[in-house]
Coordinates of C-alpha atoms and ligand atoms in Angstrom, one line a residue:
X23 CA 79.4 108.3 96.2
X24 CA 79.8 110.9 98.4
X25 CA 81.2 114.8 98.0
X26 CA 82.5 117.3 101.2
X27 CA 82.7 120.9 100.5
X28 CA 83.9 122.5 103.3
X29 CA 83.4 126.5 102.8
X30 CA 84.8 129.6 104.4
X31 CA 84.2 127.3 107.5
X32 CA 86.0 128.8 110.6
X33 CA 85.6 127.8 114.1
X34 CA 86.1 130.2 116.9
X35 CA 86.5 129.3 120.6
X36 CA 85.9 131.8 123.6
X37 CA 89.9 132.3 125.4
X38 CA 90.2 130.4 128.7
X39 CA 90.3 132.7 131.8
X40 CA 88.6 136.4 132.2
X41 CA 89.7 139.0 129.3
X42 CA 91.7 135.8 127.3
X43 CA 91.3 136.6 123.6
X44 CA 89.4 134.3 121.6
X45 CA 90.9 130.7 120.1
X46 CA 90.7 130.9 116.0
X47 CA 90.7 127.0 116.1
X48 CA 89.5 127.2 112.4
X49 CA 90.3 130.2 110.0
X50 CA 88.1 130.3 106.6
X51 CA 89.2 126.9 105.4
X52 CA 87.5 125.9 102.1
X53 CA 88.3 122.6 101.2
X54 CA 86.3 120.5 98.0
X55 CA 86.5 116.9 98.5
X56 CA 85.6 114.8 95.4
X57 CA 83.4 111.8 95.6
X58 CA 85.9 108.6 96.1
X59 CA 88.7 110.5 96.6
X60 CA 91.2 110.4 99.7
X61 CA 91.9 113.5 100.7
X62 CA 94.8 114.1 103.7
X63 CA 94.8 117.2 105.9
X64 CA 98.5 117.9 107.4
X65 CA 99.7 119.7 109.7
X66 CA 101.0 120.0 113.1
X67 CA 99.8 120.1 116.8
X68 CA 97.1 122.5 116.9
X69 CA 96.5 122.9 113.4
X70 CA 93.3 123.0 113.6
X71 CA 92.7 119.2 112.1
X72 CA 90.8 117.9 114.4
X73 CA 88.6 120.8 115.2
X74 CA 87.7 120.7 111.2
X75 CA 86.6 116.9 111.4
X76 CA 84.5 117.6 114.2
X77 CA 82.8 120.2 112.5
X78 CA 82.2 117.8 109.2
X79 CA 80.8 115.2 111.2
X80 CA 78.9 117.9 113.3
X81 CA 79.9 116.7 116.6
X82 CA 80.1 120.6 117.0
X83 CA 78.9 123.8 115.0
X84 CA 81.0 125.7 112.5
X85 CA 81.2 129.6 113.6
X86 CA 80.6 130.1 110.2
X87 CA 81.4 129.1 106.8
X88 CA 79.2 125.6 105.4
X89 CA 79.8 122.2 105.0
X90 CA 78.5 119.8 102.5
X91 CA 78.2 115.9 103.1
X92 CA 76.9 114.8 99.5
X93 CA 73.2 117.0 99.9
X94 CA 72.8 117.7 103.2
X95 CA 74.4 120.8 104.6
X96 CA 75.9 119.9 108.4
X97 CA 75.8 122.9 109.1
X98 CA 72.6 124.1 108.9
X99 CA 70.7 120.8 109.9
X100 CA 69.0 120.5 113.3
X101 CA 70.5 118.2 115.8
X102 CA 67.6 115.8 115.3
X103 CA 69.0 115.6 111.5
X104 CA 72.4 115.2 111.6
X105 CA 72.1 112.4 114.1
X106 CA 70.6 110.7 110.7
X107 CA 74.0 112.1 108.5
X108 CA 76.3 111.0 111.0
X109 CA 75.3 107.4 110.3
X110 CA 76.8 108.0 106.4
X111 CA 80.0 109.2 108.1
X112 CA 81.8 106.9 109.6
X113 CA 84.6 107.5 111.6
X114 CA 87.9 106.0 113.3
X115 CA 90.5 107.1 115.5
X116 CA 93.6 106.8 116.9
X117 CA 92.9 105.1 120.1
X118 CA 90.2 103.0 118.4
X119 CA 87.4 103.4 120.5
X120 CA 86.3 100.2 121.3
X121 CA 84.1 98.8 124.0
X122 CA 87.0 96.8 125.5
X123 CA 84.4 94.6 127.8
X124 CA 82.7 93.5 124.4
X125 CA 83.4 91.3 122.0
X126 CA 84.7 92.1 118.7
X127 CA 81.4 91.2 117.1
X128 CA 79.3 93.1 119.7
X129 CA 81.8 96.0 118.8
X130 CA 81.2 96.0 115.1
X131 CA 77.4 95.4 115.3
X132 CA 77.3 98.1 117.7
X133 CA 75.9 101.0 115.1
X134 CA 73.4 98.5 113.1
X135 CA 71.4 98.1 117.0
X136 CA 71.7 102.0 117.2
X137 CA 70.0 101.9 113.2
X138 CA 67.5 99.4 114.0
X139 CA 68.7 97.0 111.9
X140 CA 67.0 93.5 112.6
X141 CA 68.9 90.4 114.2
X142 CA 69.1 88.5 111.4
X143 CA 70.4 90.7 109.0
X144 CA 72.8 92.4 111.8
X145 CA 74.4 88.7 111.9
X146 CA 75.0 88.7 108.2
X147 CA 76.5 92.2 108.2
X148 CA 78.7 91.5 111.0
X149 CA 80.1 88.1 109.6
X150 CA 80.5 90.0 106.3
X151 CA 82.5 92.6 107.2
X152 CA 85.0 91.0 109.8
X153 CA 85.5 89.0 106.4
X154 CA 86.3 92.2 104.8
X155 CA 88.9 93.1 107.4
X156 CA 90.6 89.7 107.7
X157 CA 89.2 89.2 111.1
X158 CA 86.5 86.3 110.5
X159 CA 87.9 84.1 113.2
X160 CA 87.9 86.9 115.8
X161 CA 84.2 87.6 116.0
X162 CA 84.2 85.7 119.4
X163 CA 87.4 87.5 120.9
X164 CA 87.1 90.1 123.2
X165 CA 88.3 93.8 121.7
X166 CA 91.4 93.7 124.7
X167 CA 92.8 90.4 123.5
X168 CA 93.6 91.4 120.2
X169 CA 97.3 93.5 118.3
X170 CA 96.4 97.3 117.8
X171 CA 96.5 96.2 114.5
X172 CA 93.6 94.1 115.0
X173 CA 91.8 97.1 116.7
X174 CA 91.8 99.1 114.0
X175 CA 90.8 96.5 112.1
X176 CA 87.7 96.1 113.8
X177 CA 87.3 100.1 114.5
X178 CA 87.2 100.2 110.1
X179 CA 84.4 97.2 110.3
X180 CA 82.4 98.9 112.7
X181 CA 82.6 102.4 111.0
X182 CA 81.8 100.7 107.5
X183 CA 79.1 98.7 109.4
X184 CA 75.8 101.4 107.9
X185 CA 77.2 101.6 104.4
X186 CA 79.0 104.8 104.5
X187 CA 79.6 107.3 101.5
X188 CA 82.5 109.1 104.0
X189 CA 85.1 107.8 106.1
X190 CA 86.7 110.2 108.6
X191 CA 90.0 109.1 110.1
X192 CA 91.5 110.9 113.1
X193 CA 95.2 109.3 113.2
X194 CA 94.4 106.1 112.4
X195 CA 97.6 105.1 112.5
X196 CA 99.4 107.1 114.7
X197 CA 99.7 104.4 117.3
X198 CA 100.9 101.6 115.6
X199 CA 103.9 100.3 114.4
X200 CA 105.0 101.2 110.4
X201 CA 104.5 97.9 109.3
X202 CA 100.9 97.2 110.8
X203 CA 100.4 100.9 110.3
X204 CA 101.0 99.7 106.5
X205 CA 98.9 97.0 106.7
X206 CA 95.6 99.5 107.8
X207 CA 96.8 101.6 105.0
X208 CA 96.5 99.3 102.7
X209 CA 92.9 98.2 104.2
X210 CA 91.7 102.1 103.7
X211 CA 92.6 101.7 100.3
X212 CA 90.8 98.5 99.6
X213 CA 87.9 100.1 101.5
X214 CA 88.1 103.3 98.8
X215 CA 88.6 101.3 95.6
X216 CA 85.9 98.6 96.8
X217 CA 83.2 100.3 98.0
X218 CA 83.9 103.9 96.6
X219 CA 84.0 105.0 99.6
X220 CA 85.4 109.1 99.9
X221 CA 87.7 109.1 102.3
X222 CA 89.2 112.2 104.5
X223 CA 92.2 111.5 106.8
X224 CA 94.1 113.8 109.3
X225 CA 97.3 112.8 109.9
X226 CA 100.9 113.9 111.2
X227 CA 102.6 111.0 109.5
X228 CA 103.8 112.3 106.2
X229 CA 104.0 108.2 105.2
X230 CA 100.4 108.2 105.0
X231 CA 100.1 111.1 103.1
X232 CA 103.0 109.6 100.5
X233 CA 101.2 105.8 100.5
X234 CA 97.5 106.4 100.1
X235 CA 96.4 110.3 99.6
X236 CA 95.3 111.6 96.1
X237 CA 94.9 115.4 97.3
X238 CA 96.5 116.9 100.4
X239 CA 95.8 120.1 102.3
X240 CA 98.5 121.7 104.7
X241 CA 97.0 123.4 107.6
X242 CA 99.0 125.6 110.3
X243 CA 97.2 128.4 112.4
X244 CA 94.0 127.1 111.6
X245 CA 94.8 128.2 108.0
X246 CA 94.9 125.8 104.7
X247 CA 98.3 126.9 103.6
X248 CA 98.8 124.6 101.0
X249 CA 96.7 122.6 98.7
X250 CA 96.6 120.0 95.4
X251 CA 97.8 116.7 94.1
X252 CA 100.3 114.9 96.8
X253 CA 102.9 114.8 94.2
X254 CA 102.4 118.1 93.1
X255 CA 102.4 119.8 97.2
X256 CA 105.4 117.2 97.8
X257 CA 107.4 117.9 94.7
X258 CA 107.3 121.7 94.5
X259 CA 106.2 122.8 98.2
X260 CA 105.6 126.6 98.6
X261 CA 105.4 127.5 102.2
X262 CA 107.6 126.7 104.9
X263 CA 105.3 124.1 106.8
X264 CA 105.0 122.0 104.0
X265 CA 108.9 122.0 103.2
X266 CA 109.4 121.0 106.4
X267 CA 106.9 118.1 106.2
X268 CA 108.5 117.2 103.2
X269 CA 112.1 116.9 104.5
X270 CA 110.7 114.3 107.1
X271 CA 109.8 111.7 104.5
X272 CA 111.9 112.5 101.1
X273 CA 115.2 113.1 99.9
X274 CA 116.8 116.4 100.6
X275 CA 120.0 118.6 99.5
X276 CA 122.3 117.8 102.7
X277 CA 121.3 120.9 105.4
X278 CA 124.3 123.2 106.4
X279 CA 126.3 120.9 109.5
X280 CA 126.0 117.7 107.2
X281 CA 127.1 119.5 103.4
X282 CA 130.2 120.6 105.5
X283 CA 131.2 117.1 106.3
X284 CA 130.2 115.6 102.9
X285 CA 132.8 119.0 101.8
X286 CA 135.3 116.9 104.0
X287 CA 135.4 113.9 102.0
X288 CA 134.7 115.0 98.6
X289 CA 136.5 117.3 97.1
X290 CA 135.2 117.7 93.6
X291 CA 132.1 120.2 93.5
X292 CA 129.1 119.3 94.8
X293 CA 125.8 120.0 93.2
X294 CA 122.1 118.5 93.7
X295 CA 119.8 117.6 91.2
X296 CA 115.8 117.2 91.3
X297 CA 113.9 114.6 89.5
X298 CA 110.8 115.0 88.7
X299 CA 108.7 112.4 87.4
X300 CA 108.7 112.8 83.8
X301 CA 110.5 116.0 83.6
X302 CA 114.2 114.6 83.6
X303 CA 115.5 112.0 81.6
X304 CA 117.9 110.3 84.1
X305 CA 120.1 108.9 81.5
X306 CA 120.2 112.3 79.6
X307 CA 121.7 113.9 83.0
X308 CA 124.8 110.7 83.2
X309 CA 125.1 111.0 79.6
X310 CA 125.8 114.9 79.4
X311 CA 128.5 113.8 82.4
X312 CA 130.3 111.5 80.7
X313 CA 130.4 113.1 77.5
X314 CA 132.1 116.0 79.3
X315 CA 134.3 113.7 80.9
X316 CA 133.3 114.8 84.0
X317 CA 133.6 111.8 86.9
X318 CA 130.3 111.3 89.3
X319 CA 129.7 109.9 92.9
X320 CA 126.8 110.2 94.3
X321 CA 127.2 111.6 97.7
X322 CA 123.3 111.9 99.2
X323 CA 119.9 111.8 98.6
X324 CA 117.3 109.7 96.2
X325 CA 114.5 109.0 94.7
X326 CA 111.4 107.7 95.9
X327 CA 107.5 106.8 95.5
X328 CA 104.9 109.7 96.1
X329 CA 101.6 109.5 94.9
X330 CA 102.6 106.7 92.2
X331 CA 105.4 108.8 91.1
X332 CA 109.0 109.5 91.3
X333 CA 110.4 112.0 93.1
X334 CA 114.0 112.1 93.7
X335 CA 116.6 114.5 95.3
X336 CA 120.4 113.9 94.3
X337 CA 123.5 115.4 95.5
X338 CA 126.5 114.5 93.0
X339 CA 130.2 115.2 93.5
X340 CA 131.8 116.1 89.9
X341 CA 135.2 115.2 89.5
X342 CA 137.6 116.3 87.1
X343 CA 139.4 119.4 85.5
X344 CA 137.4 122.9 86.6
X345 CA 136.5 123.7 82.7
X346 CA 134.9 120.5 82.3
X347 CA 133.1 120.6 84.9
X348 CA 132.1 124.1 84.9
X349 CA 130.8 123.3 81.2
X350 CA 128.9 120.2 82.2
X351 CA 126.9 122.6 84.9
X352 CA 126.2 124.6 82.4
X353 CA 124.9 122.0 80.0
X354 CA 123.1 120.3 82.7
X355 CA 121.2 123.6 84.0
X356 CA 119.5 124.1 80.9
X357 CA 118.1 120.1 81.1
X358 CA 117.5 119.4 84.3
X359 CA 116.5 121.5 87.9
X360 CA 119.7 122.1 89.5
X361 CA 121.6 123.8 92.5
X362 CA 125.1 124.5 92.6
X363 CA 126.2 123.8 96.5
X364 CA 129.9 124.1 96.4
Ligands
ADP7 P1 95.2 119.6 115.8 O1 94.1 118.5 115.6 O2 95.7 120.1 114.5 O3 96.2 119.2 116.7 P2 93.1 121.0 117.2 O4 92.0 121.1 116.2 O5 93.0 120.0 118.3 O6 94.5 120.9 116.4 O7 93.3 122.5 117.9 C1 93.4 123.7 117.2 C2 93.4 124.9 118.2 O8 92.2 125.0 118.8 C3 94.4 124.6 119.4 O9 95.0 125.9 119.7 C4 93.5 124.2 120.5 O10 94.1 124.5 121.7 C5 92.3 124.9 120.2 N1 91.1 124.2 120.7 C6 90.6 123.0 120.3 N2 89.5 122.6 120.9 C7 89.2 123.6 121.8 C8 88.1 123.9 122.7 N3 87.1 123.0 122.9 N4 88.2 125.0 123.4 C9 89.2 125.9 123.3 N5 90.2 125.8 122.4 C10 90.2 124.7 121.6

C-alpha cells in the first residue's frame, strides 16, 4: 500500500531562445494521494500533467517542493536510489511503449531481467500476469500483431510485472476507441481493487475521470485549480476550467444559440433543475407540479453516473396558466436547486 504526497512541488524550465522568460511547467502543486486510491489529474494541453508525473517517478528533478512515494522522498534521493523506487512505480502510456520486434512475453518479462529475477520464476510471473490481463494465449505473439487494446493490455502486465504499490498512467486511453478504452478501464480497476494497487492517472478524457477516479485534481497554468471527490468537483465545479470540463461529459442548461431554439418550440417557461444525488427527491419535484396543475415536458438535459452517483441536469417546459406556474417556481425553489431561464 502505497501513499504520494506531492508538496509545494514546482518545476521551472529555462525560456527557449536568448532573454526568453522562464517556463513555470509546475507551479506549487500539493497534491496527497491516499494509499489504494485512484486519483485523476485534469486538465488541458500544457497543464502541466505530464511534467508532474515525471517528477513523481523522478525521470526529472522537482525545482522545488517534495514528493513522497510511500517512505522514500523522490526528490531528495540520489540517482543510484531512485533507480531502485522506480521499480515500485510502474508506469503506462499512451503510445504503449512496447518493443514492437519482441514478443509479447519478452515485452512483459522485460523489467523482471532488468530486477534480476531468475528464469524460472520470470516464466511463472509472466504466464501469471498475461492471465491477469486476459492475454494467456498471446504470450507467443509479437507486440505489432495485436488490437491497441491488446497493447495496453500488455503495457499494464509489464508495468505490474515487480509488484508495484503505484501505477502512473500517462493517457492510457487516449488512443483507443471508447469501448476498448472501457475495457482498460475496467482492467485498472480490477488492478486497484485486486492488488491495492494506488493508482494516479492523467488524462484529458473526462469519461475516465467519471468511470474509475475516486479524487480528481484540475490543473491549468501549472496550477491545481481544483480539487476533491469526483462527484463533489463534477457536481458543484468552482472555476471556469473545471465547468468547462464538465459540460463535455454531463448534462447541461441548453447554452445561449440552443435555449433560443428550444424558446421556438416551447412556449411555456422554461426552467432547469439540478439533481443531486441524495439532495432532491425526484418524485417530490413531479409531485409539487402536478399538484399545482402545472403541465411538464422535458425539453433537455439528464441525469447520469459520476463517481457511483447521480448527477443530473433538467431543463422543463411548465405549461399552464401564469399564476400556477409562477406559484409552482416558487414552491419548487425552496425544495430543489433551480434556475429560472425564460
Ligand atoms: P500537459 O501534460 O498538461 O499537456 P506538459 O507538462 O507537457 O503539459 O507541459 C507544461 C508546460 O511546460 C508547457 O508549456 C510545455 O511547453 C512546458 N514544458 C514541458 N516540458 C518542457 C521542457 N523540457 N522544456 C521547456 N518547457 C517544457
Amino acid at each position: 500500500m502505497t501513499r504520494v504526497q506531492m508538496i509545494g512541488v514546482s518545476k521551472r524550465y529555462p525560456g527557449r531562445g536568448k532573454g526568453a522568460a522562464q517556463v513555470v511547467a509546475v507551479d506549487d502543486v500539493s497534491i496527497d494521494v491516499a494509499s489504494g486510491e485512484i486519483h485523476a489529474i485534469i486538465g488541458y494541453s500544457g497543464a502541466g500533467k505530464s511534467t508532474l508525473l515525471r517528477l513523481v517517478n523522478g525521470l526529472e528533478r522537482a525545482s522545488s517542493g517534495r514528493i513522497l512515494v510511500g517512505d522514500d522522498e523522490i526528490t531528495s534521493l540520489p540517482e543510484a536510489r531512485l533507480r531502485a523506487v522506480r521499480g515500485r512505480i510502474g508506469m503506462i502510456f499512451q503510445q504503449f511503449n512496447l518493443f514492437h520486434s519482441k514478443r509479447v512475453s519478452k515485452n512483459v518479462e522485460y523489467p523482471l531481467v532488468v530486477a534480476g529475477v531468475s528464469p524460472a520464476e520470470r516464466k511463472r510471473r509472466v504466464a501469471e500476469l498475461l492471465d491477469f490481463v486476459g492475454l494467456g494465449d498471446k504470450a507467443e505473439a509479437y507486440t505489432d500483431q495485436l488490437s491497441g487494446g491488446q497493447k495496453q493490455r500488455v503495457g499494464i502486465a509489464r508495468a505490474l510485472a515487480t509488484n508495484p504499490g503505484v501505477l502512473l498512467a500517462d493517457e492510457a486511453t487516449s488512443a483507443l476507441d471508447p469501448q476498448t478504452s472501457q475495457e482498460v478501464l475496467a482492467l485498472l480497476k480490477r488492478v486497484n481493487d485486486e492488488f491495492g494497487i494506488t493508482i494516479i492517472l492523467i488524462t484529458h478524457e473526462m469519461e475516465v475521470v467519471r468511470g474509475i477516479a475516486d479524487r480528481v485534481t484540475v490543473m491549468d497554468g501549472g496550477r491545481a485549480v481544483e480539487q476533491g471527490g469526483v462527484f463533489d468537483v463534477f457536481s458543484s465545479p468552482q472555476t471556469t476550467t473545471t465547468r468547462r470540463f464538465v459540460s463535455s461529459a454531463l448534462p447541461t442548461e441548453p447554452q445561449a444559440e440552443h435555449l433560443e431554439q428550444l424558446r421556438e418550440r416551447h412556449r411555456g417557461r422554461l426552467v432547469t433543475l439540478t439533481f443531486r444525488d441524495g439532495d432532491v427527491d425526484q418524485p417530490v419535484v413531479f409531485r409539487t407540479l402536478a399538484e399545482r396543475g402545472v403541465g411538464v415536458s422535458i425539453v433537455h438535459g439528464g441525469v447520469t453516473d459520476v463517481g457511483g452517483r447521480s448527477f443530473g441536469k433538467l431543463t422543463l417546459e411548465l405549461i399552464g396558466d401564469d399564476l400556477r406556474v409562477e406559484h409552482a417556481i416558487a414552491a419548487l425553489a425552496q425544495e430543489t436547486d433551480l434556475e429560472v431561464l425564460v
